[in-house]
mmCIF file of C-alpha atoms in Angstrom:
data_model
loop_
_atom_site.group_PDB
_atom_site.id
_atom_site.type_symbol
_atom_site.label_atom_id
_atom_site.label_comp_id
_atom_site.label_asym_id
_atom_site.label_seq_id
_atom_site.Cartn_x
_atom_site.Cartn_y
_atom_site.Cartn_z
ATOM 1 C CA MET A 12 -4.702 -13.478 6.822
ATOM 2 C CA THR A 13 -4.204 -11.583 10.293
ATOM 3 C CA ARG A 14 -5.843 -8.784 12.198
ATOM 4 C CA ASP A 15 -2.905 -7.966 12.877
ATOM 5 C CA LEU A 16 -1.350 -7.883 9.594
ATOM 6 C CA ARG A 17 -4.203 -6.289 7.762
ATOM 7 C CA MET A 18 -3.836 -3.400 10.099
ATOM 8 C CA ALA A 19 -0.242 -3.715 9.806
ATOM 9 C CA ARG A 20 -0.610 -2.623 5.786
ATOM 10 C CA TYR A 21 -3.058 0.216 7.092
ATOM 11 C CA GLY A 22 -0.637 1.548 9.869
ATOM 12 C CA ALA A 23 1.734 1.381 7.545
ATOM 13 C CA VAL A 24 0.153 2.762 4.552
ATOM 14 C CA LEU A 25 -0.821 6.160 6.556
ATOM 15 C CA THR A 26 2.432 6.414 7.888
ATOM 16 C CA PHE A 27 3.269 7.133 4.444
ATOM 17 C CA VAL A 28 0.580 9.455 4.075
ATOM 18 C CA LEU A 29 0.952 12.151 7.455
ATOM 19 C CA ALA A 30 4.904 12.180 6.076
ATOM 20 C CA GLY A 31 3.815 13.210 2.941
ATOM 21 C CA LEU A 32 1.311 15.662 4.221
ATOM 22 C CA MET A 33 3.696 17.285 6.605
ATOM 23 C CA VAL A 34 6.426 17.628 4.189
ATOM 24 C CA GLY A 35 4.540 19.000 1.651
ATOM 25 C CA THR A 36 3.243 21.685 3.890
ATOM 26 C CA MET A 37 6.486 22.698 4.534
ATOM 27 C CA THR A 38 6.698 22.447 0.685
ATOM 28 C CA VAL A 39 4.125 24.050 -0.379
ATOM 29 C CA ARG A 40 4.182 27.111 1.135
ATOM 30 C CA ILE A 41 8.208 28.132 0.680
ATOM 31 C CA PRO A 42 7.140 30.629 -0.801
ATOM 32 C CA ALA A 43 4.770 32.583 1.691
ATOM 33 C CA LEU A 44 7.453 31.325 3.619
ATOM 34 C CA THR A 45 9.890 33.873 1.838
ATOM 35 C CA ASP A 46 7.744 36.845 2.293
ATOM 36 C CA LYS A 47 7.063 36.032 6.268
ATOM 37 C CA LEU A 48 10.429 36.117 6.699
ATOM 38 C CA ASP A 49 11.867 37.841 3.593
ATOM 39 C CA LEU A 50 14.283 35.213 2.538
ATOM 40 C CA SER A 51 16.198 35.447 -1.365
ATOM 41 C CA GLU A 52 16.606 32.249 -3.201
ATOM 42 C CA SER A 53 20.533 31.723 -2.016
ATOM 43 C CA MET A 54 18.583 31.818 2.213
ATOM 44 C CA VAL A 55 15.632 28.940 1.071
ATOM 45 C CA GLY A 56 18.506 27.504 -0.661
ATOM 46 C CA THR A 57 20.606 27.417 3.628
ATOM 47 C CA VAL A 58 17.483 26.362 4.547
ATOM 48 C CA LEU A 59 16.742 23.362 1.988
ATOM 49 C CA LEU A 60 20.740 22.837 3.377
ATOM 50 C CA VAL A 61 19.812 22.788 6.830
ATOM 51 C CA TRP A 62 16.930 20.535 6.320
ATOM 52 C CA GLY A 63 19.040 17.827 4.502
ATOM 53 C CA LEU A 64 21.743 17.963 6.507
ATOM 54 C CA GLY A 65 19.849 17.613 9.462
ATOM 55 C CA ALA A 66 18.014 14.585 8.129
ATOM 56 C CA LEU A 67 21.188 12.843 6.675
ATOM 57 C CA VAL A 68 22.674 12.918 10.119
ATOM 58 C CA THR A 69 19.546 11.382 11.297
ATOM 59 C CA MET A 70 19.930 8.492 8.452
ATOM 60 C CA GLN A 71 23.892 8.058 8.404
ATOM 61 C CA SER A 72 22.927 6.557 12.209
ATOM 62 C CA MET A 73 19.990 4.203 10.778
ATOM 63 C CA ARG A 74 21.934 1.580 10.270
ATOM 64 C CA ARG A 75 23.205 0.527 14.024
ATOM 65 C CA VAL A 76 19.723 1.983 15.244
ATOM 66 C CA MET A 77 17.501 -0.318 12.662
ATOM 67 C CA ALA A 78 19.202 -3.333 12.993
ATOM 68 C CA ARG A 79 18.934 -2.690 17.485
ATOM 69 C CA MET A 80 15.443 -1.157 17.487
ATOM 70 C CA GLY A 81 14.310 -1.853 14.645
ATOM 71 C CA SER A 82 11.350 0.198 12.711
ATOM 72 C CA ARG A 83 8.222 0.068 15.023
ATOM 73 C CA THR A 84 10.359 1.855 17.800
ATOM 74 C CA VAL A 85 11.807 3.952 15.840
ATOM 75 C CA LEU A 86 8.729 4.875 14.548
ATOM 76 C CA ARG A 87 6.826 5.224 17.985
ATOM 77 C CA VAL A 88 9.819 7.893 18.552
ATOM 78 C CA GLY A 89 10.372 9.611 14.724
ATOM 79 C CA GLY A 90 6.605 10.125 13.928
ATOM 80 C CA PRO A 91 4.987 12.306 17.324
ATOM 81 C CA LEU A 92 8.476 14.164 17.401
ATOM 82 C CA THR A 93 8.673 15.285 13.447
ATOM 83 C CA ALA A 94 5.485 16.205 13.868
ATOM 84 C CA LEU A 95 5.578 18.599 17.619
ATOM 85 C CA SER A 96 8.637 20.071 15.708
ATOM 86 C CA LEU A 97 6.676 21.139 12.373
ATOM 87 C CA VAL A 98 4.392 23.173 15.069
ATOM 88 C CA GLY A 99 8.216 24.368 16.173
ATOM 89 C CA LEU A 100 8.824 25.001 12.360
ATOM 90 C CA ALA A 101 6.048 27.395 12.307
ATOM 91 C CA PHE A 102 6.703 30.082 14.630
ATOM 92 C CA ALA A 103 9.952 30.437 14.091
ATOM 93 C CA PRO A 104 10.080 34.642 14.019
ATOM 94 C CA ASN A 105 13.886 34.721 11.937
ATOM 95 C CA LEU A 106 15.784 33.054 9.706
ATOM 96 C CA PRO A 107 17.909 32.056 12.635
ATOM 97 C CA VAL A 108 16.249 30.734 15.196
ATOM 98 C CA LEU A 109 14.078 28.922 11.549
ATOM 99 C CA LEU A 110 17.515 26.671 11.247
ATOM 100 C CA GLY A 111 17.033 25.697 14.216
ATOM 101 C CA ALA A 112 13.933 24.903 14.083
ATOM 102 C CA VAL A 113 14.059 23.661 10.121
ATOM 103 C CA ALA A 114 17.297 21.095 11.928
ATOM 104 C CA PHE A 115 15.536 19.491 13.680
ATOM 105 C CA PHE A 116 12.136 18.705 11.596
ATOM 106 C CA GLY A 117 14.691 17.215 9.285
ATOM 107 C CA MET A 118 16.117 15.387 12.476
ATOM 108 C CA ALA A 119 13.046 13.546 12.964
ATOM 109 C CA PHE A 120 11.419 13.035 9.162
ATOM 110 C CA GLY A 121 15.140 11.635 8.829
ATOM 111 C CA MET A 122 14.225 8.468 11.531
ATOM 112 C CA VAL A 123 10.805 8.167 10.270
ATOM 113 C CA ASP A 124 12.068 8.598 6.564
ATOM 114 C CA ILE A 125 14.343 5.506 7.270
ATOM 115 C CA ALA A 126 11.737 3.499 9.787
ATOM 116 C CA MET A 127 8.845 3.891 7.431
ATOM 117 C CA ASN A 128 10.434 2.577 4.233
ATOM 118 C CA ALA A 129 11.679 -0.606 6.695
ATOM 119 C CA GLN A 130 7.883 -1.052 8.453
ATOM 120 C CA GLY A 131 6.821 -0.937 4.703
ATOM 121 C CA SER A 132 9.479 -3.411 3.719
ATOM 122 C CA THR A 133 8.009 -6.055 6.424
ATOM 123 C CA VAL A 134 4.485 -5.886 5.947
ATOM 124 C CA GLU A 135 5.754 -6.404 2.027
ATOM 125 C CA ARG A 136 7.563 -10.010 3.335
ATOM 126 C CA ALA A 137 4.718 -10.985 4.952
ATOM 127 C CA TYR A 138 2.476 -10.627 2.212
ATOM 128 C CA GLY A 139 4.744 -12.418 -0.175
ATOM 129 C CA ARG A 140 4.053 -9.605 -2.819
ATOM 130 C CA PRO A 141 5.113 -6.479 -4.176
ATOM 131 C CA LEU A 142 3.688 -3.631 -2.307
ATOM 132 C CA MET A 143 6.328 -1.420 -1.907
ATOM 133 C CA ASN A 144 4.694 0.954 -4.524
ATOM 134 C CA GLY A 145 0.954 1.116 -3.164
ATOM 135 C CA MET A 146 2.505 2.002 -0.009
ATOM 136 C CA HIS A 147 4.545 5.359 -1.227
ATOM 137 C CA ALA A 148 1.465 6.399 -3.388
ATOM 138 C CA GLY A 149 -0.221 6.698 0.589
ATOM 139 C CA TRP A 150 2.788 9.671 0.211
ATOM 140 C CA CYS A 151 1.471 10.923 -2.804
ATOM 141 C CA VAL A 152 -1.905 11.220 -1.200
ATOM 142 C CA GLY A 153 0.168 13.023 1.236
ATOM 143 C CA ALA A 154 1.554 15.891 -0.357
ATOM 144 C CA ILE A 155 -1.444 15.885 -2.620
ATOM 145 C CA ALA A 156 -3.889 17.065 0.375
ATOM 146 C CA ALA A 157 -1.131 19.434 1.270
ATOM 147 C CA GLY A 158 -1.253 21.450 -1.609
ATOM 148 C CA GLY A 159 -4.973 21.360 -1.454
ATOM 149 C CA VAL A 160 -4.873 22.157 2.562
ATOM 150 C CA GLY A 161 -1.797 25.636 1.032
ATOM 151 C CA SER A 162 -4.378 26.479 -1.452
ATOM 152 C CA LEU A 163 -7.387 26.826 0.404
ATOM 153 C CA SER A 164 -5.260 28.173 3.341
ATOM 154 C CA ILE A 165 -4.377 30.905 0.509
ATOM 155 C CA ALA A 166 -7.440 31.423 -0.177
ATOM 156 C CA LEU A 167 -8.880 32.385 3.070
ATOM 157 C CA GLY A 168 -6.134 34.549 3.784
ATOM 158 C CA LEU A 169 -4.067 31.658 6.415
ATOM 159 C CA SER A 170 -1.090 32.597 7.008
ATOM 160 C CA PHE A 171 2.074 30.586 6.899
ATOM 161 C CA THR A 172 2.256 29.750 10.946
ATOM 162 C CA ALA A 173 -1.118 28.731 10.615
ATOM 163 C CA ASN A 174 -1.545 26.174 7.985
ATOM 164 C CA VAL A 175 2.026 24.325 9.036
ATOM 165 C CA ALA A 176 0.896 24.723 13.192
ATOM 166 C CA LEU A 177 -1.908 22.843 12.174
ATOM 167 C CA VAL A 178 -1.220 20.321 9.919
ATOM 168 C CA GLY A 179 1.105 19.758 12.773
ATOM 169 C CA LEU A 180 -1.459 20.064 15.477
ATOM 170 C CA ILE A 181 -3.628 17.780 13.785
ATOM 171 C CA SER A 182 -0.595 15.069 12.603
ATOM 172 C CA LEU A 183 0.836 14.473 16.887
ATOM 173 C CA PRO A 184 -1.989 12.323 17.435
ATOM 174 C CA VAL A 185 -2.459 10.688 14.581
ATOM 175 C CA MET A 186 0.923 10.056 14.404
ATOM 176 C CA ILE A 187 0.826 8.238 18.187
ATOM 177 C CA ALA A 188 -2.609 6.182 18.057
ATOM 178 C CA LEU A 189 -0.638 4.527 14.368
ATOM 179 C CA GLY A 190 1.877 2.848 16.483
ATOM 180 C CA ARG A 191 -0.097 0.332 18.132
ATOM 181 C CA THR A 192 -0.374 -1.087 13.894
ATOM 182 C CA TYR A 193 3.395 -1.548 13.841
ATOM 183 C CA LEU A 194 4.727 -4.900 13.323
ATOM 184 C CA PRO A 195 8.889 -6.175 14.837
ATOM 185 C CA GLU A 196 10.678 -7.381 12.079
ATOM 186 C CA ALA A 197 12.404 -10.140 12.775
ATOM 187 C CA PRO A 198 14.433 -11.122 15.329
ATOM 188 C CA VAL A 199 18.627 -10.523 14.350
ATOM 189 C CA ALA A 200 20.583 -13.858 14.534
ATOM 190 C CA GLU A 201 22.895 -13.014 18.013
ATOM 191 C CA GLY A 202 26.661 -12.337 16.711
ATOM 192 C CA THR A 203 25.419 -10.394 13.812
ATOM 193 C CA THR A 204 27.410 -7.855 11.381
ATOM 194 C CA ALA A 205 25.067 -6.416 9.911
ATOM 195 C CA ALA A 206 24.760 -3.183 11.562
ATOM 196 C CA ARG A 207 28.192 -3.042 10.278
ATOM 197 C CA ARG A 208 29.660 -4.637 7.231
ATOM 198 C CA ARG A 209 30.062 -3.295 3.946
ATOM 199 C CA MET A 210 26.790 -4.287 2.043
ATOM 200 C CA PRO A 211 26.279 -5.680 -1.189
ATOM 201 C CA PRO A 212 26.984 -3.585 -4.525
ATOM 202 C CA VAL A 213 23.241 -3.893 -5.659
ATOM 203 C CA VAL A 214 22.259 -2.077 -2.488
ATOM 204 C CA TYR A 215 24.929 0.594 -3.705
ATOM 205 C CA LEU A 216 24.034 0.852 -7.080
ATOM 206 C CA LEU A 217 19.730 0.782 -5.214
ATOM 207 C CA GLY A 218 21.598 3.967 -3.715
ATOM 208 C CA ALA A 219 23.013 5.838 -6.419
ATOM 209 C CA LEU A 220 19.348 5.406 -8.731
ATOM 210 C CA MET A 221 17.419 6.452 -5.409
ATOM 211 C CA PHE A 222 19.920 9.906 -5.369
ATOM 212 C CA PHE A 223 19.108 10.471 -8.817
ATOM 213 C CA ALA A 224 15.648 10.800 -8.273
ATOM 214 C CA PHE A 225 15.483 12.284 -4.982
ATOM 215 C CA MET A 226 17.301 15.404 -7.049
ATOM 216 C CA VAL A 227 14.396 15.008 -8.921
ATOM 217 C CA GLU A 228 11.626 15.224 -6.473
ATOM 218 C CA GLY A 229 12.896 17.200 -4.245
ATOM 219 C CA THR A 230 14.185 20.330 -6.941
ATOM 220 C CA VAL A 231 10.045 19.883 -8.380
ATOM 221 C CA ALA A 232 9.185 20.232 -4.048
ATOM 222 C CA ASP A 233 11.241 23.393 -2.955
ATOM 223 C CA TRP A 234 11.692 24.995 -6.273
ATOM 224 C CA ASN A 235 8.307 24.135 -8.369
ATOM 225 C CA GLY A 236 6.557 26.852 -6.955
ATOM 226 C CA LEU A 237 8.846 29.908 -6.731
ATOM 227 C CA TYR A 238 9.859 28.981 -10.875
ATOM 228 C CA MET A 239 5.795 29.210 -11.339
ATOM 229 C CA ARG A 240 5.862 32.557 -9.337
ATOM 230 C CA ASP A 241 8.391 34.179 -10.969
ATOM 231 C CA THR A 242 9.957 33.010 -13.812
ATOM 232 C CA LEU A 243 6.587 31.930 -15.559
ATOM 233 C CA GLY A 244 4.297 34.916 -13.751
ATOM 234 C CA ALA A 245 1.891 33.038 -12.555
ATOM 235 C CA PRO A 246 -0.354 34.477 -9.204
ATOM 236 C CA GLU A 247 0.640 32.403 -5.796
ATOM 237 C CA ALA A 248 -2.491 29.724 -5.622
ATOM 238 C CA LEU A 249 -1.841 28.438 -9.131
ATOM 239 C CA ALA A 250 1.592 28.018 -8.095
ATOM 240 C CA ALA A 251 0.988 25.854 -5.844
ATOM 241 C CA LEU A 252 -0.729 23.670 -7.939
ATOM 242 C CA GLY A 253 2.468 22.584 -8.827
ATOM 243 C CA TYR A 254 3.554 20.199 -6.462
ATOM 244 C CA PRO A 255 0.201 18.615 -5.799
ATOM 245 C CA ILE A 256 -0.421 18.181 -10.118
ATOM 246 C CA PHE A 257 3.500 16.642 -9.471
ATOM 247 C CA GLU A 258 2.113 13.926 -6.203
ATOM 248 C CA LEU A 259 -0.832 13.062 -8.116
ATOM 249 C CA GLY A 260 0.802 11.300 -11.029
ATOM 250 C CA MET A 261 3.034 9.790 -8.925
ATOM 251 C CA LEU A 262 0.611 9.002 -6.916
ATOM 252 C CA ILE A 263 -0.936 7.449 -10.526
ATOM 253 C CA ALA A 264 1.897 5.353 -11.471
ATOM 254 C CA ARG A 265 2.756 3.867 -7.440
ATOM 255 C CA LEU A 266 -1.105 2.815 -7.767
ATOM 256 C CA THR A 267 -0.346 0.895 -10.508
ATOM 257 C CA GLY A 268 3.387 0.129 -10.116
ATOM 258 C CA ASP A 269 3.650 -3.065 -8.003
ATOM 259 C CA ARG A 270 1.627 -4.603 -11.186
ATOM 260 C CA LEU A 271 4.052 -3.655 -13.856
ATOM 261 C CA ARG A 272 6.878 -4.241 -11.817
ATOM 262 C CA SER A 273 5.643 -8.261 -11.618
ATOM 263 C CA ARG A 274 4.847 -7.458 -15.589
ATOM 264 C CA TYR A 275 8.021 -5.319 -16.810
ATOM 265 C CA GLY A 276 10.724 -6.206 -14.477
ATOM 266 C CA VAL A 277 12.706 -3.465 -12.355
ATOM 267 C CA ARG A 278 15.115 -3.228 -14.617
ATOM 268 C CA GLY A 279 12.368 -2.002 -17.394
ATOM 269 C CA MET A 280 10.620 0.091 -15.396
ATOM 270 C CA LEU A 281 13.587 1.646 -14.361
ATOM 271 C CA THR A 282 15.122 2.753 -17.883
ATOM 272 C CA VAL A 283 11.533 3.985 -18.829
ATOM 273 C CA SER A 284 11.514 6.243 -15.724
ATOM 274 C CA GLY A 285 14.351 7.946 -16.378
ATOM 275 C CA LEU A 286 13.968 8.783 -20.102
ATOM 276 C CA ALA A 287 10.167 9.996 -19.339
ATOM 277 C CA THR A 288 11.196 12.395 -16.781
ATOM 278 C CA ALA A 289 14.215 13.665 -18.228
ATOM 279 C CA GLY A 290 11.497 14.258 -21.790
ATOM 280 C CA PHE A 291 9.275 16.088 -19.755
ATOM 281 C CA PHE A 292 11.009 18.201 -17.518
ATOM 282 C CA ALA A 293 12.415 19.636 -20.866
ATOM 283 C CA VAL A 294 8.957 20.021 -21.752
ATOM 284 C CA VAL A 295 8.811 22.490 -18.431
ATOM 285 C CA LEU A 296 11.403 24.199 -18.749
ATOM 286 C CA ALA A 297 10.815 25.350 -22.706
ATOM 287 C CA ALA A 298 6.722 25.819 -21.880
ATOM 288 C CA PRO A 299 5.723 29.616 -22.697
ATOM 289 C CA VAL A 300 3.064 29.834 -19.884
ATOM 290 C CA ALA A 301 2.473 28.247 -16.308
ATOM 291 C CA VAL A 302 -0.356 25.836 -17.528
ATOM 292 C CA VAL A 303 1.164 23.777 -20.003
ATOM 293 C CA ALA A 304 4.206 24.426 -17.463
ATOM 294 C CA LEU A 305 1.398 21.985 -15.094
ATOM 295 C CA GLY A 306 0.792 19.507 -17.492
ATOM 296 C CA ALA A 307 3.875 18.551 -17.949
ATOM 297 C CA VAL A 308 4.956 19.297 -14.342
ATOM 298 C CA PHE A 309 2.415 15.884 -14.048
ATOM 299 C CA PHE A 310 3.978 13.479 -16.115
ATOM 300 C CA VAL A 311 7.463 13.970 -14.930
ATOM 301 C CA GLY A 312 5.668 12.933 -11.634
ATOM 302 C CA LEU A 313 4.535 9.910 -13.593
ATOM 303 C CA GLY A 314 7.857 9.400 -14.862
ATOM 304 C CA VAL A 315 9.969 9.741 -11.640
ATOM 305 C CA ALA A 316 7.174 7.924 -8.909
ATOM 306 C CA THR A 317 8.580 3.916 -8.621
ATOM 307 C CA ILE A 318 12.172 4.807 -8.434
ATOM 308 C CA SER A 319 12.090 5.469 -5.335
ATOM 309 C CA PRO A 320 9.934 2.365 -4.349
ATOM 310 C CA LEU A 321 11.486 -0.242 -6.485
ATOM 311 C CA THR A 322 14.864 0.746 -5.762
ATOM 312 C CA LEU A 323 13.860 0.268 -1.442
ATOM 313 C CA SER A 324 11.836 -2.411 -1.833
ATOM 314 C CA LEU A 325 14.927 -3.841 -3.710
ATOM 315 C CA ALA A 326 17.234 -3.187 -0.597
ATOM 316 C CA GLY A 327 15.051 -4.587 1.126
ATOM 317 C CA THR A 328 15.648 -8.205 -0.107
ATOM 318 C CA ALA A 329 18.907 -7.694 -0.510
ATOM 319 C CA THR A 330 20.218 -8.804 2.926
ATOM 320 C CA ALA A 331 17.630 -10.895 5.417
ATOM 321 C CA THR A 332 16.710 -8.167 7.789
ATOM 322 C CA PRO A 333 15.782 -5.246 5.332
ATOM 323 C CA GLY A 334 16.125 -2.107 7.799
ATOM 324 C CA PRO A 335 20.432 -1.729 7.130
ATOM 325 C CA ALA A 336 20.004 -2.180 4.138
ATOM 326 C CA ILE A 337 17.125 -0.093 3.176
ATOM 327 C CA ALA A 338 19.267 2.560 5.710
ATOM 328 C CA GLN A 339 21.875 1.995 3.384
ATOM 329 C CA ALA A 340 20.548 3.217 0.277
ATOM 330 C CA GLY A 341 18.413 5.498 2.325
ATOM 331 C CA ALA A 342 20.816 7.299 3.127
ATOM 332 C CA MET A 343 23.109 7.668 -0.419
ATOM 333 C CA GLY A 344 19.236 8.670 -1.438
ATOM 334 C CA TYR A 345 18.531 11.232 0.671
ATOM 335 C CA ALA A 346 21.454 13.035 -0.039
ATOM 336 C CA GLY A 347 20.648 14.051 -3.079
ATOM 337 C CA LEU A 348 17.282 15.196 -1.870
ATOM 338 C CA LEU A 349 19.437 17.724 -0.018
ATOM 339 C CA LEU A 350 21.686 18.457 -2.584
ATOM 340 C CA GLY A 351 19.381 18.899 -5.728
ATOM 341 C CA PRO A 352 17.107 21.727 -3.911
ATOM 342 C CA VAL A 353 20.826 23.309 -2.709
ATOM 343 C CA VAL A 354 22.658 22.978 -5.733
ATOM 344 C CA ILE A 355 19.559 24.547 -7.851
ATOM 345 C CA GLY A 356 19.101 27.755 -5.476
ATOM 346 C CA PHE A 357 23.477 28.942 -5.529
ATOM 347 C CA LEU A 358 22.638 28.242 -9.709
ATOM 348 C CA SER A 359 19.573 29.922 -9.875
ATOM 349 C CA ASP A 360 21.851 32.705 -8.446
ATOM 350 C CA ALA A 361 24.984 32.713 -10.716
ATOM 351 C CA THR A 362 21.975 31.647 -13.396
ATOM 352 C CA SER A 363 18.770 31.885 -13.887
ATOM 353 C CA LEU A 364 16.028 29.597 -12.589
ATOM 354 C CA ARG A 365 14.672 27.595 -15.460
ATOM 355 C CA THR A 366 18.489 27.356 -15.986
ATOM 356 C CA ALA A 367 19.272 26.248 -13.421
ATOM 357 C CA LEU A 368 16.234 23.391 -13.238
ATOM 358 C CA GLY A 369 17.710 21.438 -15.985
ATOM 359 C CA LEU A 370 19.788 19.749 -14.064
ATOM 360 C CA ALA A 371 16.863 17.778 -13.763
ATOM 361 C CA VAL A 372 16.898 16.442 -17.510
ATOM 362 C CA VAL A 373 20.531 15.215 -16.878
ATOM 363 C CA LEU A 374 20.000 13.153 -14.394
ATOM 364 C CA GLY A 375 16.407 11.774 -15.165
ATOM 365 C CA LEU A 376 19.460 10.409 -18.704
ATOM 366 C CA LEU A 377 21.185 9.188 -15.938
ATOM 367 C CA ILE A 378 18.692 7.133 -14.011
ATOM 368 C CA ALA A 379 17.977 5.356 -17.391
ATOM 369 C CA GLY A 380 21.625 4.898 -18.007
ATOM 370 C CA ALA A 381 22.416 3.022 -14.172
ATOM 371 C CA ALA A 382 19.141 1.561 -14.546
ATOM 372 C CA ARG A 383 21.174 -1.042 -17.480
ATOM 373 C CA PHE A 384 24.051 -2.333 -14.874
ATOM 374 C CA LEU A 385 21.202 -3.380 -12.311
ATOM 375 C CA PRO A 386 20.745 -7.449 -12.884
ATOM 376 C CA ARG A 387 18.107 -8.632 -15.958
ATOM 377 C CA ARG A 388 16.763 -10.879 -13.105
ATOM 378 C CA GLU A 389 15.307 -10.030 -9.561
ATOM 379 C CA PRO A 390 14.368 -12.387 -6.675
ATOM 380 C CA ALA A 391 11.091 -15.202 -8.329
ATOM 381 C CA GLU A 392 9.884 -13.579 -5.254
ATOM 382 C CA ILE A 393 9.613 -11.946 -2.001
ATOM 383 C CA THR A 394 10.100 -14.249 1.027
ATOM 384 C CA PRO A 395 7.256 -13.909 3.601
ATOM 385 C CA LEU A 396 8.584 -13.199 7.357
ATOM 386 C CA PRO A 397 7.992 -16.073 10.121
ATOM 387 C CA THR A 398 3.848 -14.739 11.981
ATOM 388 C CA ARG A 399 4.737 -13.710 15.276
ATOM 389 C CA THR A 400 3.042 -17.301 15.855
ATOM 390 C CA GLU A 401 5.897 -18.984 13.718
ATOM 391 C CA GLN A 402 8.492 -16.902 15.664
ATOM 392 C CA ALA A 403 7.992 -17.874 19.116
ATOM 393 C CA ALA A 404 7.430 -21.210 18.753
ATOM 394 C CA ALA A 405 10.936 -21.658 17.449
ATOM 395 C CA ALA A 406 11.909 -19.423 20.141
#
C-alpha cells in the first residue's frame, strides 16, 4: 500500500468530517437563527427549501462535471467555497440576505457532497474492499463536533453569528490543504457517453432508497431541535444535543457497517435499517419527555446510518466510472433532503410538529419495502482501480 493511497484515504475521511462539521453547525443553531431574525416555522421551512434547492441545482449538473473534471478538481474548488459561504451565511442581517447566502452555501455544498462520495468510491476501489461506511463515519464525527461546539457556544453566550463564522474560518485553510491528498479517477475512455446515457436501473432504485433515507436524516437534522424545545419543553442547550446524539448513533453504526455488509449483505441490512428507523422514530413521537426522546433518537441514528453509504457504494460499482452514477443517485437522494424538512414545515403549520414528524415513520417502512427489490447478490468484490504507475504505463 503506497503512501499516496493512505493519504488519499485520510484526506477523504477528513473531507467528510469537515462537511459534517459545517452543515451540522448550521443545523444545530437553527433555533438561535429563528430568534436572531424572528423566523416562523414556515419561514424556517423556506430557508431550508432554498438551501436544498441550491444544493440540488448543483447536483443535477454533476454527472457531466464529474465525467469531465473528476472529483479531485471539484473538491479543490468546492471545499473552500463551502467554508467561505458558511461565513457569509453567519453574517446575514435579514431574511432576504439570508436566503441568498443559504442558496450559495447549498450550491457549494452540493459540489462537495457528490465529489467527496465519488472520491470515497475511488479510494474504496483502489483499496479493493468496502470503505464507504467508514468514510461516512467521518461525517458523523464532524456533526457530533458541531453539536458539541454549538452547545458550548450556547453555554458561553456566543451568538449564532460568532459560532457559525468561527467554524467557517477554521474550515477554510484545512479544505485547501486537503486538496493535495485526493486521487484522480480512472481516465474516461475517449468517445464515452457516460455523462449522458441512461444509468442501469439499479442506480435509480438506489437513488430512491437514498431519497427516503435523506428525508429522515434531514427531518432529524433540521426539526429535532425545535421539536425538543417547543413540543417537549426542553431547554435550548438540551435540545441542541438531539442532533449530535443522533449522529453518535450513526457513527457507531457506520464504524461497524463495512464488516456487517460483508456478513449480511446490502439487501438484508437495508431491510433491517428501514424497520428500525420506523420503530424508533415512533418512540420519539410517543415520548412524554425530552430525555426519552433523546434516547430514541440515538437508535434512529443507528437504524438509518448505513443506508446512504451502502447505496452510494453500490452506485459507484454500477458503472466503470463511479462519478456519474454517484452523481445520479446522489441527486435523487438529496431531493429527499430538500423535500423532507420543507414538507415537515408546512405540515406542522397545518397540523402540529409532532404529527408532521410522523412522516419519518412512513419513510422507514418505505425503505424496508424498497430494499426487497435490490438484487440478492451484489458484486463479489470491489475492483481496484489501476495505480498511477499502471495508468502511466498504459498511456
